[in-house]
Structure formats: structure tokens, C-alpha cells
Coordinates of C-alpha atoms and ligand atoms in Angstrom, one line a residue:
M1 CA 41.7 -92.9 25.1
S2 CA 42.1 -90.0 27.8
K3 CA 45.4 -87.8 27.6
L4 CA 45.9 -89.2 31.3
S5 CA 45.9 -93.0 30.0
I6 CA 48.9 -91.9 27.7
F7 CA 52.2 -92.5 28.9
N8 CA 54.0 -89.7 30.2
R9 CA 57.0 -89.5 29.2
R10 CA 58.5 -87.1 31.4
S11 CA 57.2 -88.8 34.1
F12 CA 57.9 -91.9 32.4
L13 CA 61.3 -91.0 31.6
K14 CA 62.3 -90.7 35.7
T15 CA 61.2 -93.8 36.3
S16 CA 63.1 -95.5 33.6
A17 CA 65.6 -97.5 33.7
L18 CA 67.4 -96.5 30.4
S19 CA 67.3 -92.7 31.4
V20 CA 68.8 -93.9 35.2
V21 CA 72.8 -92.6 34.0
A22 CA 71.8 -89.6 32.5
L23 CA 69.6 -88.7 35.5
S24 CA 72.5 -89.9 38.1
A25 CA 75.0 -87.6 36.2
G26 CA 73.1 -84.6 36.7
L27 CA 71.8 -84.1 33.0
V28 CA 67.9 -83.1 31.8
L29 CA 66.5 -83.7 28.6
P30 CA 68.2 -81.8 26.1
K31 CA 66.9 -78.8 24.6
L32 CA 67.2 -77.7 20.8
S33 CA 70.4 -75.3 22.1
A34 CA 71.6 -76.3 24.7
F35 CA 73.5 -80.2 23.4
A36 CA 76.5 -78.8 22.1
S37 CA 78.6 -81.1 24.6
A38 CA 80.0 -84.6 25.0
A39 CA 77.2 -85.6 27.1
K40 CA 75.8 -88.8 26.4
L41 CA 71.9 -88.7 26.5
H42 CA 71.1 -92.5 25.1
N43 CA 72.0 -95.7 26.3
N44 CA 70.4 -98.0 23.9
P45 CA 72.7 -99.1 21.0
L46 CA 71.0 -98.2 17.7
A47 CA 69.3 -101.5 16.2
I48 CA 70.3 -101.9 12.7
P49 CA 67.9 -103.9 10.8
A50 CA 69.2 -107.5 9.0
L51 CA 70.7 -106.9 5.6
D52 CA 68.7 -109.2 3.0
M53 CA 70.2 -109.8 -0.4
G54 CA 67.8 -112.9 -1.2
T55 CA 69.0 -115.9 -2.1
K56 CA 69.6 -116.6 -5.9
Q57 CA 67.7 -119.5 -7.4
G58 CA 68.6 -119.4 -11.3
N59 CA 67.8 -116.2 -12.6
K60 CA 66.1 -114.7 -9.4
T61 CA 66.3 -113.6 -6.4
I62 CA 63.9 -115.0 -3.7
F63 CA 63.2 -113.1 -0.2
N64 CA 61.2 -115.2 2.1
L65 CA 59.2 -112.6 4.6
E66 CA 57.4 -114.1 7.2
I67 CA 54.8 -111.5 9.0
Q68 CA 54.8 -112.4 12.6
N69 CA 53.9 -111.3 16.3
G70 CA 56.0 -111.0 19.0
E71 CA 57.7 -108.9 21.9
T72 CA 59.5 -105.9 21.9
E73 CA 61.3 -104.3 25.2
F74 CA 61.4 -101.1 24.4
F75 CA 61.9 -100.1 28.0
K76 CA 64.0 -102.6 30.4
G77 CA 61.9 -105.4 31.8
V78 CA 59.0 -104.1 30.6
K79 CA 57.6 -106.7 27.2
T80 CA 55.3 -104.7 24.7
K81 CA 53.5 -106.7 22.0
T82 CA 54.7 -105.5 18.6
R83 CA 54.4 -107.2 14.9
G84 CA 57.4 -107.2 12.5
V85 CA 58.7 -109.3 9.4
N86 CA 61.5 -112.3 10.3
G87 CA 61.4 -110.9 13.3
A88 CA 59.3 -109.2 16.4
L89 CA 59.4 -105.7 15.2
L90 CA 59.7 -103.7 11.7
G91 CA 61.4 -105.9 9.3
P92 CA 64.6 -106.6 7.6
T93 CA 66.5 -104.2 4.8
L94 CA 65.9 -105.7 1.7
R95 CA 68.7 -105.1 -0.9
M96 CA 68.3 -105.2 -4.3
K97 CA 69.7 -104.0 -7.7
N98 CA 68.2 -102.4 -10.8
G99 CA 66.8 -105.0 -13.0
D100 CA 66.9 -108.0 -10.5
D101 CA 63.9 -110.6 -11.0
V102 CA 63.0 -111.0 -7.6
Q103 CA 60.4 -113.2 -5.9
L104 CA 58.6 -111.7 -2.5
N105 CA 57.5 -114.8 0.0
V106 CA 55.6 -113.7 2.1
K107 CA 53.7 -115.4 4.7
N108 CA 51.0 -113.9 7.1
S109 CA 51.1 -115.3 10.9
I110 CA 49.6 -112.6 12.6
G111 CA 46.4 -114.4 13.2
E112 CA 44.4 -111.7 10.8
T113 CA 44.7 -110.7 7.1
T114 CA 46.6 -108.2 6.0
T115 CA 48.9 -106.9 2.8
L116 CA 52.7 -105.8 2.3
H117 CA 52.7 -102.7 -0.1
W118 CA 56.0 -102.2 -2.0
H119 CA 56.0 -98.3 -1.5
G120 CA 58.0 -96.7 -4.6
L121 CA 58.2 -99.3 -6.6
H122 CA 57.1 -99.7 -10.3
I123 CA 55.7 -102.2 -10.5
P124 CA 52.6 -104.6 -12.1
A125 CA 49.1 -103.7 -9.9
K126 CA 48.2 -107.2 -9.4
Y127 CA 52.0 -107.7 -7.2
D128 CA 51.5 -103.9 -5.6
G129 CA 50.5 -105.6 -2.3
G130 CA 47.5 -103.1 -1.5
P131 CA 43.8 -103.6 -0.3
H132 CA 43.4 -105.7 -3.3
Q133 CA 46.0 -108.5 -2.7
P134 CA 45.0 -109.3 0.9
I135 CA 47.1 -112.3 2.9
K136 CA 44.8 -114.6 4.8
H137 CA 46.6 -115.8 8.4
G138 CA 48.6 -119.1 7.2
E139 CA 48.6 -118.4 3.8
T140 CA 52.1 -117.0 1.5
W141 CA 51.6 -114.3 -1.3
S142 CA 54.4 -114.7 -3.8
P143 CA 54.5 -111.8 -6.3
E144 CA 57.2 -111.8 -8.5
F145 CA 58.6 -108.9 -11.1
T146 CA 61.4 -106.7 -12.2
I147 CA 63.2 -104.2 -10.0
M148 CA 62.8 -101.1 -12.5
Q149 CA 64.2 -98.5 -10.6
K150 CA 66.4 -95.8 -10.2
A151 CA 68.9 -96.2 -7.3
A152 CA 67.2 -95.1 -4.2
N153 CA 65.6 -96.4 -1.0
F154 CA 61.8 -97.8 -1.1
W155 CA 59.9 -99.6 1.7
Y156 CA 57.1 -102.1 2.7
H157 CA 54.7 -102.2 5.0
P158 CA 51.1 -103.2 5.0
H159 CA 48.2 -101.3 3.2
L160 CA 44.8 -103.3 3.9
M161 CA 41.8 -101.7 4.0
G162 CA 40.6 -99.9 6.6
K163 CA 43.8 -101.5 8.8
T164 CA 46.9 -99.9 7.4
A165 CA 47.0 -97.9 10.4
E166 CA 46.6 -100.0 12.4
H167 CA 49.2 -102.6 11.3
V168 CA 52.2 -100.1 10.2
W169 CA 51.5 -99.0 14.4
Q170 CA 51.8 -102.5 15.6
G171 CA 55.3 -102.5 13.9
I172 CA 55.1 -104.1 10.3
A173 CA 57.5 -102.3 7.7
G174 CA 61.3 -102.1 6.4
M175 CA 63.2 -100.8 3.8
I176 CA 64.1 -101.4 0.3
I177 CA 67.3 -100.4 -0.5
V178 CA 67.7 -100.4 -4.5
D179 CA 71.4 -100.1 -5.8
D180 CA 72.8 -99.3 -9.6
E181 CA 75.4 -99.8 -11.9
E182 CA 75.2 -96.0 -11.7
S183 CA 75.5 -95.5 -7.9
E184 CA 77.6 -98.2 -7.2
K185 CA 80.4 -96.4 -8.9
L186 CA 80.0 -93.4 -7.0
S187 CA 82.4 -92.4 -4.0
L188 CA 80.1 -92.6 -1.4
P189 CA 79.7 -94.1 2.4
K190 CA 78.3 -97.7 2.0
E191 CA 79.4 -99.8 4.5
Y192 CA 76.1 -100.7 5.8
G193 CA 75.4 -100.4 9.7
V194 CA 79.2 -98.8 9.7
D195 CA 79.1 -95.8 7.4
D196 CA 75.4 -96.2 5.7
I197 CA 72.7 -96.7 7.7
P198 CA 69.0 -96.6 7.8
L199 CA 67.0 -95.0 10.0
V200 CA 62.9 -95.7 9.7
L201 CA 61.7 -92.8 11.9
Q202 CA 58.9 -93.3 13.5
D203 CA 56.9 -92.5 17.1
R204 CA 54.3 -93.8 19.2
R205 CA 52.7 -93.6 22.6
F206 CA 52.4 -96.3 25.2
F207 CA 50.1 -96.9 28.2
K208 CA 50.9 -97.5 31.6
D209 CA 51.6 -101.2 31.3
G210 CA 54.5 -100.8 28.6
S211 CA 51.3 -101.6 25.9
M212 CA 51.1 -99.5 22.9
T213 CA 47.8 -100.8 21.6
Y214 CA 46.2 -99.1 19.1
K215 CA 43.2 -97.1 20.1
P216 CA 42.6 -93.6 18.0
S217 CA 40.5 -91.5 19.3
R218 CA 38.6 -89.2 17.1
H219 CA 40.9 -86.4 17.6
D220 CA 43.4 -89.0 16.3
I221 CA 41.2 -89.8 13.6
M222 CA 41.0 -86.4 12.7
A223 CA 44.9 -85.1 13.4
G224 CA 46.4 -88.7 12.8
M225 CA 48.1 -90.8 15.6
I226 CA 50.5 -88.6 16.6
G227 CA 53.3 -90.1 20.0
D228 CA 55.1 -88.6 22.0
V229 CA 58.0 -91.4 22.2
P230 CA 60.2 -91.4 19.5
L231 CA 62.0 -94.1 17.8
A232 CA 64.9 -95.4 15.3
N233 CA 64.7 -98.4 13.6
G234 CA 62.3 -99.3 17.2
T235 CA 65.2 -98.3 19.2
I236 CA 63.9 -95.9 21.9
E237 CA 66.7 -93.3 22.9
P238 CA 69.2 -94.8 20.6
Y239 CA 73.2 -93.8 20.0
F240 CA 75.4 -94.9 17.3
E241 CA 78.9 -94.9 17.1
A242 CA 80.6 -93.3 14.4
K243 CA 83.9 -95.3 13.2
K244 CA 84.2 -92.8 9.6
Q245 CA 84.0 -89.3 9.0
L246 CA 81.3 -88.9 6.8
L247 CA 78.2 -90.7 8.0
R248 CA 75.3 -91.9 5.6
L249 CA 71.8 -92.1 7.1
R250 CA 69.0 -93.1 4.7
L251 CA 66.0 -91.4 6.5
L252 CA 62.8 -92.8 6.6
N253 CA 59.7 -91.3 7.6
G254 CA 57.7 -94.4 8.8
A255 CA 55.3 -92.7 11.4
N256 CA 51.7 -92.6 11.1
A257 CA 50.9 -88.9 10.9
S258 CA 53.8 -87.4 11.9
I259 CA 55.7 -84.7 10.3
Y260 CA 59.3 -84.3 11.0
E261 CA 61.7 -81.5 10.6
L262 CA 64.9 -83.0 11.1
A263 CA 68.2 -81.1 11.8
F264 CA 71.1 -82.1 14.3
S265 CA 71.4 -80.4 17.5
D266 CA 74.3 -78.1 16.6
N267 CA 72.6 -77.3 13.6
R268 CA 75.9 -78.7 11.8
S269 CA 74.8 -78.9 8.1
F270 CA 74.8 -81.8 5.9
K271 CA 74.1 -83.2 2.5
Q272 CA 71.0 -83.8 1.2
I273 CA 71.7 -86.6 -2.1
A274 CA 68.6 -88.5 -2.5
T275 CA 64.8 -87.9 -2.3
D276 CA 62.0 -90.7 -2.5
G277 CA 62.9 -92.6 -5.9
S278 CA 66.5 -91.3 -7.0
M279 CA 69.3 -89.3 -6.3
L280 CA 69.6 -85.5 -6.7
E281 CA 71.8 -84.8 -9.6
K282 CA 74.1 -82.7 -7.5
P283 CA 74.4 -82.7 -3.3
Y284 CA 72.6 -80.2 -1.6
E285 CA 73.8 -78.1 1.4
I286 CA 70.9 -77.5 4.5
N287 CA 70.3 -77.2 7.8
S288 CA 67.2 -79.6 8.0
I289 CA 64.9 -81.5 6.1
I290 CA 60.9 -81.7 6.4
L291 CA 60.1 -85.2 5.8
S292 CA 56.3 -86.6 5.9
P293 CA 54.8 -89.7 6.6
G294 CA 56.1 -91.9 4.1
E295 CA 58.8 -90.3 2.3
R296 CA 62.6 -90.7 2.0
A297 CA 65.5 -88.8 1.7
E298 CA 69.3 -89.3 2.0
I299 CA 71.9 -87.8 3.7
V300 CA 75.4 -87.7 4.3
V301 CA 76.9 -85.7 7.4
D302 CA 80.3 -84.9 8.8
V303 CA 80.6 -86.0 12.2
S304 CA 84.0 -83.9 12.7
G305 CA 83.9 -81.6 15.8
G306 CA 84.9 -83.6 18.9
N307 CA 81.5 -83.3 20.4
N308 CA 78.2 -86.1 20.2
F309 CA 75.3 -84.3 18.6
M310 CA 71.8 -85.3 18.0
L311 CA 69.6 -86.1 15.2
L312 CA 66.0 -84.5 16.4
S313 CA 62.9 -83.3 14.9
K314 CA 62.6 -79.4 15.8
P315 CA 59.8 -79.0 18.2
V316 CA 56.0 -78.2 16.7
E317 CA 55.6 -74.4 16.3
G318 CA 52.5 -73.9 15.9
G319 CA 50.1 -75.9 17.3
G320 CA 47.7 -78.4 15.8
M321 CA 44.4 -77.1 14.1
M322 CA 42.4 -78.9 17.1
G323 CA 43.7 -76.0 19.7
G324 CA 43.4 -72.9 17.1
G325 CA 45.5 -71.7 14.8
M326 CA 47.8 -73.4 12.5
G327 CA 50.9 -71.4 13.2
S328 CA 53.2 -71.8 10.2
G329 CA 50.3 -74.6 8.5
M330 CA 53.4 -77.4 9.0
M331 CA 51.9 -79.2 11.5
G332 CA 49.1 -81.0 12.4
G333 CA 47.7 -81.5 16.2
S334 CA 50.8 -82.9 17.8
S335 CA 49.4 -82.1 21.4
S336 CA 52.1 -84.4 23.0
R337 CA 55.0 -82.5 21.5
E338 CA 53.6 -79.0 22.1
E339 CA 52.5 -80.1 25.5
Y340 CA 56.3 -80.6 26.7
G341 CA 57.7 -78.1 23.4
I342 CA 61.1 -80.5 23.4
P343 CA 62.7 -81.8 20.2
F344 CA 61.9 -85.2 19.2
N345 CA 65.7 -86.7 20.1
F346 CA 65.7 -89.8 17.8
L347 CA 69.4 -90.5 17.3
E348 CA 72.2 -89.7 19.5
I349 CA 75.6 -89.6 17.0
R350 CA 78.6 -90.1 18.7
P351 CA 82.0 -89.9 16.8
A352 CA 84.2 -92.4 17.4
E353 CA 87.9 -90.9 19.3
N354 CA 89.9 -92.0 15.7
F355 CA 87.5 -91.7 13.4
Q356 CA 88.1 -92.9 9.7
K357 CA 88.5 -90.0 7.6
S358 CA 86.3 -90.1 4.3
P359 CA 87.0 -89.2 0.8
S360 CA 84.8 -86.4 -0.1
I361 CA 81.5 -86.8 -1.9
P362 CA 81.0 -86.6 -5.7
S363 CA 79.5 -83.5 -7.1
K364 CA 77.7 -85.1 -9.9
L365 CA 75.3 -87.8 -8.7
T366 CA 73.3 -88.8 -11.3
N367 CA 70.9 -88.0 -14.1
I368 CA 67.6 -87.3 -14.5
N369 CA 65.2 -87.8 -17.5
W370 CA 63.1 -84.9 -16.9
L371 CA 59.7 -85.0 -18.5
D372 CA 58.9 -82.2 -21.1
E373 CA 55.3 -80.7 -20.3
K374 CA 54.8 -80.1 -23.8
Q375 CA 54.8 -83.7 -24.3
V376 CA 51.5 -83.8 -21.7
D377 CA 48.4 -86.1 -22.5
K378 CA 46.5 -85.1 -20.1
E379 CA 45.8 -83.5 -16.3
R380 CA 43.8 -84.0 -13.8
S381 CA 42.9 -82.5 -10.4
F382 CA 42.9 -83.8 -6.8
L383 CA 41.1 -82.0 -4.1
M384 CA 42.0 -83.0 -0.4
S385 CA 39.2 -82.1 2.1
M386 CA 38.2 -82.8 5.4
Q387 CA 35.1 -82.5 7.0
M388 CA 35.8 -81.2 10.7
G389 CA 32.4 -79.5 12.4
P390 CA 30.2 -82.0 14.9
M391 CA 28.3 -83.0 11.6
A392 CA 30.9 -84.7 9.9
M393 CA 30.5 -88.3 11.4
L394 CA 33.5 -90.6 11.0
G395 CA 32.4 -93.6 8.9
S396 CA 29.7 -91.4 7.5
G397 CA 32.1 -92.0 4.2
K398 CA 32.4 -88.1 4.0
S399 CA 34.7 -87.0 6.4
H400 CA 38.2 -87.7 4.3
T401 CA 37.7 -87.5 0.7
I402 CA 39.8 -86.8 -2.5
N403 CA 37.7 -84.6 -5.0
G404 CA 34.6 -85.3 -2.4
K405 CA 34.5 -89.2 -2.1
S406 CA 35.8 -91.2 0.0
M407 CA 37.6 -94.8 -1.0
D408 CA 35.4 -97.0 -2.4
M409 CA 37.1 -100.5 -3.4
K410 CA 34.6 -101.4 -5.9
R411 CA 35.0 -98.1 -7.7
I412 CA 37.7 -96.9 -10.0
D413 CA 38.2 -93.5 -9.9
E414 CA 41.0 -92.3 -12.7
T415 CA 41.5 -94.3 -16.1
I416 CA 44.8 -93.6 -17.1
K417 CA 45.9 -94.7 -20.8
L418 CA 49.6 -96.7 -21.1
D419 CA 52.3 -94.6 -22.2
D420 CA 50.6 -91.3 -21.0
I421 CA 52.5 -88.3 -19.4
E422 CA 50.2 -86.6 -17.1
I423 CA 50.3 -83.6 -14.8
W424 CA 48.3 -84.1 -11.3
E425 CA 47.6 -81.1 -9.6
L426 CA 46.8 -81.3 -5.8
S427 CA 45.6 -79.4 -3.4
N428 CA 44.0 -78.8 0.1
D429 CA 41.3 -76.8 1.5
S430 CA 41.7 -78.6 4.8
N431 CA 43.6 -77.3 8.0
F432 CA 46.2 -80.2 7.5
A433 CA 49.1 -80.6 5.5
H434 CA 48.5 -84.4 3.3
P435 CA 51.6 -86.3 2.2
F436 CA 49.8 -87.4 -1.1
H437 CA 51.3 -90.7 -2.4
V438 CA 50.7 -92.2 -5.5
H439 CA 51.3 -96.1 -6.6
D440 CA 52.9 -97.4 -9.6
V441 CA 55.1 -94.0 -10.9
Q442 CA 58.1 -92.2 -9.3
F443 CA 57.3 -88.1 -10.3
Q444 CA 58.8 -85.2 -11.0
I445 CA 56.9 -82.0 -8.9
L446 CA 57.1 -78.9 -11.2
S447 CA 55.9 -76.3 -9.0
R448 CA 54.3 -75.5 -5.5
N449 CA 52.2 -72.6 -5.9
G450 CA 53.3 -71.9 -8.9
K451 CA 56.8 -71.8 -7.8
K452 CA 59.6 -74.2 -8.5
P453 CA 60.3 -76.8 -5.7
H454 CA 63.4 -76.1 -3.9
A455 CA 66.8 -78.4 -4.8
G456 CA 66.1 -80.9 -2.4
E457 CA 62.8 -81.4 -4.0
R458 CA 64.6 -82.2 -7.4
G459 CA 64.6 -86.1 -7.9
L460 CA 61.9 -88.5 -8.5
K461 CA 59.3 -88.6 -6.0
D462 CA 56.3 -90.7 -5.0
T463 CA 54.9 -88.5 -1.7
V464 CA 54.7 -84.9 -1.5
L465 CA 53.5 -83.3 1.3
V466 CA 50.4 -80.3 0.1
N467 CA 49.9 -77.5 3.1
P468 CA 46.7 -75.9 3.7
N469 CA 46.1 -73.8 0.3
E470 CA 48.7 -75.2 -1.5
I471 CA 48.6 -76.1 -5.5
V472 CA 51.1 -79.0 -6.3
R473 CA 51.9 -79.7 -9.8
F474 CA 53.7 -83.0 -10.7
I475 CA 54.1 -84.7 -13.7
A476 CA 54.6 -88.4 -14.8
K477 CA 55.0 -91.1 -17.1
F478 CA 52.5 -94.5 -16.7
D479 CA 54.4 -96.7 -18.8
D480 CA 55.1 -100.4 -18.3
F481 CA 51.9 -102.1 -16.9
A482 CA 48.4 -102.0 -18.2
D483 CA 45.6 -104.1 -16.1
E484 CA 42.4 -104.0 -17.0
K485 CA 41.5 -105.6 -13.5
Y486 CA 43.6 -104.0 -10.8
P487 CA 43.9 -100.6 -9.6
Y488 CA 46.8 -98.4 -8.0
M489 CA 46.2 -96.6 -4.8
Y490 CA 46.1 -92.7 -4.7
H491 CA 46.3 -91.7 -1.1
C492 CA 46.8 -89.3 1.5
H493 CA 50.0 -90.9 3.2
I494 CA 48.7 -90.0 7.5
L495 CA 47.5 -93.3 7.8
E496 CA 44.5 -92.2 9.5
H497 CA 43.4 -90.3 6.8
E498 CA 44.0 -93.1 3.9
D499 CA 42.2 -95.8 6.1
A500 CA 39.5 -92.9 7.2
G501 CA 38.7 -92.6 3.2
M502 CA 41.3 -89.7 1.6
M503 CA 42.3 -92.6 -0.9
G504 CA 41.2 -93.1 -4.4
Q505 CA 42.3 -96.1 -7.6
F506 CA 43.1 -95.8 -10.6
L507 CA 43.6 -98.3 -13.6
V508 CA 46.2 -97.9 -16.3
V509 CA 45.2 -100.2 -19.6
Ligands
LIG1 CU1 45.4 -86.5 5.6

């Protein structure tokens, strides 16, 4: 796919009905520093995914999900083929409570095999929804398990061997909110869709006919499939009217490959209150947050100040590795965004004129049971590598590896004893940052290059970004579920890297 065939964001915006109002009002695309006005730049109301609490059947809560094909009107008058769950694009927010016994009936109606993985949940391997649980077209897969999580945000997405990237790109993904006794008592914004909103952040490329067919180039397999059109809950150029002073955003980086550095256009500070798998012990005040694919964070922002403002991902600095240097070493190959040097404007927030005041948020959110390094039973190390030279043919099984091996579904890479506490040391000798994700457990980051992680990473995690030449150590306990047959996965969450082989599997026995 040549660059010319990719939708050019600027020229598209000029002709797009979405931008006619902005352009006729004499407005231009906002720059990071030039957005401190009450301008209305986005014209589409943010889609809020339907909230699905399941239905009680005896002691069980049942969720009925159908993965299906559909069409989505991203651009006015243009129909784009997409896929979703219980709809044409993305899926409902599933809401569960710690201790719930749930059954998820997942029907596949897309015409080809896929899977649905419950990212971040601590559940038996045979219900994990990974490569070993394919669902054929027309079939229904019905895993059932007990929710054993602290309150946090999880998500679901396909995880079929070699097809994860394509199926996620087409739109199959949704959030899972888990509540617990503790979180329900906290004085936090909690009116879904009003002052408590899930945000699935992604980016896509569109062809001139409006299609977003998944056709990665060789470069995309190396850099990851990075789009030039930002989407929040599948909405292009969305706005949200905030009717209350404090707005709680449940952020999910659901992109195939893009790492986002999220901030507000007026650089206002906000409070991070949760990581991937738990609340933080106390709120952490920051001005920006980095989320790599698969990672989640919850933040609370005060919308006071009188102006509309934008949630954005800061412009990429440094540039992709294909273009030479890696700059800060944070971002991998995002040619489209570099070309324009513009921020990714995810969501315009419009404070309502008479927004309701919110109570301040608590200073104590939870307690985390920190694992003790002295209790460690075993240490393992995982080196993520990429062969970049002309000799490194894609599909040779050598281009994307962990510990020199490319994923093989018939090979078990690690075997862990049930109830063991382990330290995993992650390293990366490639030029790309890789978000390392492990199934089954929520881990605790011990260090980055020997230093304690910053306060925003001191919560439970299941995905962690490992920068080039960085060493990240985490500790985790592999308890509750043993299975001699079905493995769990660990992999890079840049989906093109995962599909190209940067994945391995472990048994807990
Ligand atoms: Cu990777």
C-alpha cells in the first residue's frame, strides 16, 4: 500500500462534511498551544458504548455477545465496512462485580473463525479466549468463571493466531468495568455516560472510498499499523458536553500499534486514579500520561475554566525508526502523524454553562497487597527482539521474537508452578518500544532500569511498555488456576508484532 493510496487527512477534512462548520467559521486544525478558546472544533457527539450489566439467572450473570459484520458511517454519507460486538462497531461496556459468577455466550457471525479474549482477567486458561479457544463462524462459545479482580477496567478483543491485528482493526473490542465493595463506596464520579465515561482510543487509516481494509505493508509489520485518523469510541472528531465539574475518564489504548501521550490542549493537570488492574492507592496529579496498546488508566479531570478543551495525544517527537533516529525512543514509526506534526485530537470536552459542582475525590483509594521479593520462587527473563535487515524475511519465524523464538502454538515456552511468586525481567534489544502483556496475572512493577517506577505505575498492571535498551522487572503470583493442557500467552501488544511471532505461552501446573 503506497502512501498515496492512504486517505490524506488534511485533504479529506477539507471535503468532509464533518469539518464544513469549522472551516466556514474560519477555524483551522488546532495546534497544541493554540486551543485555549471556547471554539467548537468537533461536530460529532461522542458515542457512549451501551452498558451491559448482564442478566441474572440463578447465581449466574449471563452476557450474550454476538460478533458481527456491519457498516459504520464514520464520514457523513460514506458507509465503511466494520465489525463489532452486538453492533456494527466496537461493543458494549460489560459491567461486573468482584465475586460475580459470569457466563459469556459469545456467538461468532462474521463468516470466519475468531476468538474473544478477556484482557486482564484472572481466569482459567481454557476460558481465556486466546489462540487455543477459536470460535468458528456460526458457533457459540460459553466460558464461565468467577470475577476475581480489584475494581478496574479490562477489555475484550479477538486473539486468533495470526489474525488478532486484523480483527481488532476491523472494530472488534469493548471494555469491561469491574466494581468491588471498596470502589462502590468511594466518592468518585460514577454516573455512566454523564460524568463517568469509557474511552476506547484508537486510530485508523481510510482509503479514498472510505474503506479501512486491513492491508499492512512490510513497514507496517515492522512499525505496527498506525493510522492518521484518531477515534474515540469509534467516533471521528467527537465532542462531549460535561454536565458536572469532575469528569472521570476510563482510558483504554485500543490501538493496534500507536503509543499515546495523552494530555489536554490547555495543559491542565488531572488526577490518575487507576492503572490496568486496580485503583492507585492514592490519586496522582499529572499533566500527561503515556498509554501503550493494551494499557488502561482512569483519570479525573476538573472541567472548570470556562473554555472548551481537547483530550489529545501529543505530536510524535523524534520520529519513527524507519526514518532514522528514534528520538526519545518512545514512539515507533508513525509516518502519518510526523508528516503533519499535529496532535491527535481525540475528544473535545465542552463544559456545560451551568455544570454541577462535584465533591472532591478521596485522597485514599485502595490498599494493594504488595508482594515481597523475599518470597520469590523463581526468576525468568524475556528478551524482545526484531530482525530488521533485508535478510529478515517476514514469516521466516525470525523477524519478531521473544528469547530468540517466534510463537509456536505447539510449543510450551515456560512452565510455572501453581502458587509460585515469580519475578520476570523484560528487556528489549530492538529499536522499537514494545508493550509486554501477560495473561492470567496482575503484576507489580518493581523497577525500570533499576529505578522504582513512577507513582502512576504503582498499581496492578498486566501490560507494561518496555523501551529500547530498557530493563523492566515485575513480580506476580500465579495462583488459583492450574491446567496441564491449556496455556496462557505473553506477548507484545503491538498487534502486528504479536501476529508476526512476538508471543510465547506458559502453563501453570
Ligand atoms: Cu512489539
